[in-house]
PDB file of C-alpha atoms and ligand atoms in Angstrom:
ATOM      1  CA  MET A 293     -29.749  -2.487 119.352  1.00 86.00           C
ATOM      2  CA  THR A 294     -30.211  -5.374 116.922  1.00 93.00           C
ATOM      3  CA  GLU A 295     -30.126  -8.869 118.424  1.00 94.00           C
ATOM      4  CA  TYR A 296     -28.842 -11.357 115.856  1.00 93.00           C
ATOM      5  CA  SER A 297     -29.637 -15.054 115.741  1.00 86.00           C
ATOM      6  CA  GLY A 298     -29.921 -17.910 113.286  1.00 87.00           C
ATOM      7  CA  GLN A 299     -29.826 -16.981 109.605  1.00 91.00           C
ATOM      8  CA  GLN A 300     -29.705 -13.272 110.435  1.00 92.00           C
ATOM      9  CA  LEU A 301     -26.492 -13.820 112.404  1.00 93.00           C
ATOM     10  CA  THR A 302     -24.972 -16.001 109.724  1.00 93.00           C
ATOM     11  CA  HIS A 303     -25.787 -13.276 107.183  1.00 95.00           C
ATOM     12  CA  ALA A 304     -24.306 -10.556 109.419  1.00 95.00           C
ATOM     13  CA  LEU A 305     -21.088 -12.576 109.726  1.00 96.00           C
ATOM     14  CA  GLN A 306     -20.892 -12.933 105.944  1.00 96.00           C
ATOM     15  CA  GLU A 307     -21.647  -9.227 105.416  1.00 95.00           C
ATOM     16  CA  ALA A 308     -18.930  -8.281 107.911  1.00 94.00           C
ATOM     17  CA  GLN A 309     -16.545 -10.828 106.377  1.00 95.00           C
ATOM     18  CA  LEU A 310     -15.919 -12.255 109.848  1.00 97.00           C
ATOM     19  CA  THR A 311     -14.737 -15.563 108.450  1.00 96.00           C
ATOM     20  CA  ASP A 312     -12.921 -16.570 111.661  1.00 96.00           C
ATOM     21  CA  TRP A 313     -16.223 -16.869 113.512  1.00 97.00           C
ATOM     22  CA  HIS A 314     -19.294 -19.085 113.474  1.00 95.00           C
ATOM     23  CA  ALA A 315     -22.774 -18.731 114.909  1.00 95.00           C
ATOM     24  CA  ALA A 316     -23.208 -21.164 117.800  1.00 93.00           C
ATOM     25  CA  GLU A 317     -26.279 -21.795 119.958  1.00 92.00           C
ATOM     26  CA  ASP A 318     -24.717 -19.655 122.700  1.00 95.00           C
ATOM     27  CA  GLY A 319     -23.168 -16.829 120.690  1.00 96.00           C
ATOM     28  CA  LEU A 320     -20.265 -16.204 118.312  1.00 97.00           C
ATOM     29  CA  ARG A 321     -17.403 -18.657 118.627  1.00 97.00           C
ATOM     30  CA  THR A 322     -13.923 -19.196 117.299  1.00 98.00           C
ATOM     31  CA  ARG A 323     -10.813 -21.108 118.303  1.00 98.00           C
ATOM     32  CA  PHE A 324      -7.293 -19.878 117.559  1.00 98.00           C
ATOM     33  CA  SER A 325      -4.315 -22.210 117.131  1.00 98.00           C
ATOM     34  CA  THR A 326      -1.681 -20.486 119.226  1.00 98.00           C
ATOM     35  CA  GLY A 327       0.636 -23.484 119.453  1.00 94.00           C
ATOM     36  CA  ASP A 328       1.705 -23.019 123.032  1.00 95.00           C
ATOM     37  CA  PHE A 329       0.386 -21.782 126.340  1.00 98.00           C
ATOM     38  CA  MET A 330       2.445 -18.586 126.607  1.00 98.00           C
ATOM     39  CA  ALA A 331       1.540 -17.503 123.061  1.00 97.00           C
ATOM     40  CA  GLY A 332      -2.070 -18.062 124.048  1.00 98.00           C
ATOM     41  CA  LEU A 333      -1.636 -16.012 127.204  1.00 98.00           C
ATOM     42  CA  GLU A 334      -0.149 -13.174 125.161  1.00 98.00           C
ATOM     43  CA  LEU A 335      -3.153 -13.236 122.827  1.00 98.00           C
ATOM     44  CA  VAL A 336      -5.485 -13.291 125.849  1.00 98.00           C
ATOM     45  CA  GLN A 337      -3.717 -10.222 127.260  1.00 98.00           C
ATOM     46  CA  ARG A 338      -4.199  -8.352 123.962  1.00 98.00           C
ATOM     47  CA  ILE A 339      -7.843  -9.388 123.777  1.00 98.00           C
ATOM     48  CA  ALA A 340      -8.350  -8.230 127.353  1.00 98.00           C
ATOM     49  CA  ALA A 341      -6.961  -4.798 126.535  1.00 98.00           C
ATOM     50  CA  VAL A 342      -9.311  -4.184 123.600  1.00 98.00           C
ATOM     51  CA  ALA A 343     -12.217  -5.613 125.601  1.00 98.00           C
ATOM     52  CA  GLU A 344     -11.563  -3.200 128.437  1.00 98.00           C
ATOM     53  CA  ASP A 345     -11.378  -0.309 125.977  1.00 98.00           C
ATOM     54  CA  ALA A 346     -14.650  -1.429 124.431  1.00 98.00           C
ATOM     55  CA  GLY A 347     -16.357  -2.061 127.783  1.00 98.00           C
ATOM     56  CA  HIS A 348     -17.451  -5.363 126.272  1.00 98.00           C
ATOM     57  CA  HIS A 349     -15.860  -8.694 127.160  1.00 98.00           C
ATOM     58  CA  PRO A 350     -15.497 -12.153 125.648  1.00 98.00           C
ATOM     59  CA  ASP A 351     -15.589 -15.478 127.410  1.00 98.00           C
ATOM     60  CA  LEU A 352     -12.144 -17.035 126.974  1.00 98.00           C
ATOM     61  CA  LEU A 353     -10.690 -20.511 127.389  1.00 98.00           C
ATOM     62  CA  LEU A 354      -6.902 -20.700 127.410  1.00 98.00           C
ATOM     63  CA  THR A 355      -5.406 -24.145 126.752  1.00 98.00           C
ATOM     64  CA  PHE A 356      -1.940 -25.338 125.705  1.00 97.00           C
ATOM     65  CA  PRO A 357      -2.546 -25.242 121.940  1.00 97.00           C
ATOM     66  CA  HIS A 358      -5.632 -23.037 121.660  1.00 98.00           C
ATOM     67  CA  VAL A 359      -7.495 -19.935 122.748  1.00 98.00           C
ATOM     68  CA  GLU A 360     -11.252 -20.377 122.465  1.00 98.00           C
ATOM     69  CA  VAL A 361     -13.408 -17.244 122.317  1.00 98.00           C
ATOM     70  CA  ARG A 362     -17.146 -16.842 122.825  1.00 98.00           C
ATOM     71  CA  LEU A 363     -18.886 -13.524 122.281  1.00 98.00           C
ATOM     72  CA  ILE A 364     -22.393 -12.710 123.479  1.00 98.00           C
ATOM     73  CA  SER A 365     -23.970  -9.598 124.985  1.00 98.00           C
ATOM     74  CA  HIS A 366     -24.800 -10.871 128.455  1.00 98.00           C
ATOM     75  CA  ASP A 367     -27.150  -7.978 129.231  1.00 97.00           C
ATOM     76  CA  VAL A 368     -29.554  -9.215 126.549  1.00 97.00           C
ATOM     77  CA  GLU A 369     -28.229 -12.788 126.181  1.00 97.00           C
ATOM     78  CA  ALA A 370     -27.983 -12.323 122.449  1.00 97.00           C
ATOM     79  CA  VAL A 371     -25.369 -11.405 119.834  1.00 97.00           C
ATOM     80  CA  THR A 372     -25.413  -7.653 119.133  1.00 98.00           C
ATOM     81  CA  ASP A 373     -23.313  -5.210 117.146  1.00 97.00           C
ATOM     82  CA  ARG A 374     -21.055  -4.918 120.189  1.00 98.00           C
ATOM     83  CA  ASP A 375     -20.099  -8.553 119.691  1.00 98.00           C
ATOM     84  CA  LEU A 376     -19.586  -8.156 115.945  1.00 98.00           C
ATOM     85  CA  GLN A 377     -17.358  -5.137 116.554  1.00 98.00           C
ATOM     86  CA  LEU A 378     -15.270  -6.932 119.183  1.00 98.00           C
ATOM     87  CA  ALA A 379     -15.055 -10.011 116.949  1.00 98.00           C
ATOM     88  CA  ARG A 380     -13.479  -7.862 114.266  1.00 98.00           C
ATOM     89  CA  GLN A 381     -10.958  -6.436 116.716  1.00 98.00           C
ATOM     90  CA  ILE A 382     -10.060  -9.896 118.020  1.00 98.00           C
ATOM     91  CA  SER A 383      -9.622 -11.239 114.488  1.00 98.00           C
ATOM     92  CA  GLU A 384      -7.305  -8.317 113.717  1.00 98.00           C
ATOM     93  CA  LEU A 385      -5.248  -9.060 116.849  1.00 98.00           C
ATOM     94  CA  ALA A 386      -4.880 -12.714 115.853  1.00 98.00           C
ATOM     95  CA  ALA A 387      -3.974 -11.800 112.283  1.00 97.00           C
ATOM     96  CA  SER A 388      -1.346  -9.312 113.439  1.00 97.00           C
ATOM     97  CA  ALA A 389       0.186 -12.041 115.612  1.00 97.00           C
ATOM     98  CA  GLU A 390       0.008 -14.454 112.651  1.00 97.00           C
ATOM     99  CA  ILE A 391      -2.257 -16.721 114.653  1.00 98.00           C
ATOM    100  CA  GLU A 392      -4.661 -18.777 112.575  1.00 97.00           C
ATOM    101  CA  VAL A 393      -8.076 -20.183 113.330  1.00 97.00           C
ATOM    102  CA  ALA A 394      -7.963 -23.842 114.360  1.00 96.00           C
ATOM    103  CA  PRO A 395      -9.557 -26.259 111.924  1.00 86.00           C
ATOM    104  CA  THR A 396     -13.043 -27.214 113.052  1.00 79.00           C
ATOM    105  CA  ASP A 397     -13.447 -30.805 114.228  1.00 69.00           C
TER     106      ASP A 397
HETATM  107  C1  H2B B 459     -20.917  -1.990 133.246  1.00 63.50           C
HETATM  108  C2  H2B B 459     -20.237  -2.807 132.173  1.00 63.50           C
HETATM  109  O1  H2B B 459     -19.866  -1.969 131.097  1.00 63.50           O
HETATM  110  C3  H2B B 459     -21.224  -3.828 131.622  1.00 63.50           C
HETATM  111  O2  H2B B 459     -21.538  -4.742 132.661  1.00 63.50           O
HETATM  112  C4  H2B B 459     -20.625  -4.619 130.449  1.00 63.50           C
HETATM  113  C5  H2B B 459     -19.322  -5.281 130.775  1.00 63.50           C
HETATM  114  N1  H2B B 459     -18.935  -6.193 129.701  1.00 63.50           N
HETATM  115  C6  H2B B 459     -19.880  -6.889 129.029  1.00 63.50           C
HETATM  116  N2  H2B B 459     -19.538  -7.875 128.188  1.00 63.50           N
HETATM  117  C7  H2B B 459     -20.466  -8.626 127.570  1.00 63.50           C
HETATM  118  N3  H2B B 459     -20.083  -9.611 126.725  1.00 63.50           N
HETATM  119  N4  H2B B 459     -21.768  -8.401 127.779  1.00 63.50           N
HETATM  120  C8  H2B B 459     -22.234  -7.438 128.578  1.00 63.50           C
HETATM  121  O3  H2B B 459     -23.450  -7.267 128.727  1.00 63.50           O
HETATM  122  C9  H2B B 459     -21.260  -6.588 129.238  1.00 63.50           C
HETATM  123  N5  H2B B 459     -21.618  -5.570 130.000  1.00 63.50           N
END
C-alpha cells in the first residue's frame, strides 16, 4: 500500500479534493467547529461508527468548541489510502451535520 508524505501527500489531498484536511508532520489533520461539547460528542460518535466499520481509527480530541482529528496508519506510521478513505467519510459526516472546518490559526 502506498505511503504518502510531503508533496506526494499534498498532491493526493488535492487529487481527492479533501479540502478539509492538511498534511501535518504526524499525519492528516483537521479541526471541526462544532460550537458546543455535545455537538462535538455526537460527531465523535458518528466518526467512531464509520471507523469501526472501516477497521481503521482516527485520533480524536473533543473540546468545547472543536473536534480535532488526526489520521495516520499506525501499523506503518505513515498516511495510506486507508487514511484518505476515512478522511473522505469523516468530511462527509461533518458536511451532513453542517459542521464546518475551523479556521486555521
Ligand atoms: C486489528 C485492527 O484492525 C488493526 O489493529 C487496526 C485498527 N485500527 C487502526 N487504525 C489506524 N489508524 N491504524 C492502524 O494501523 C489500525 N489498525
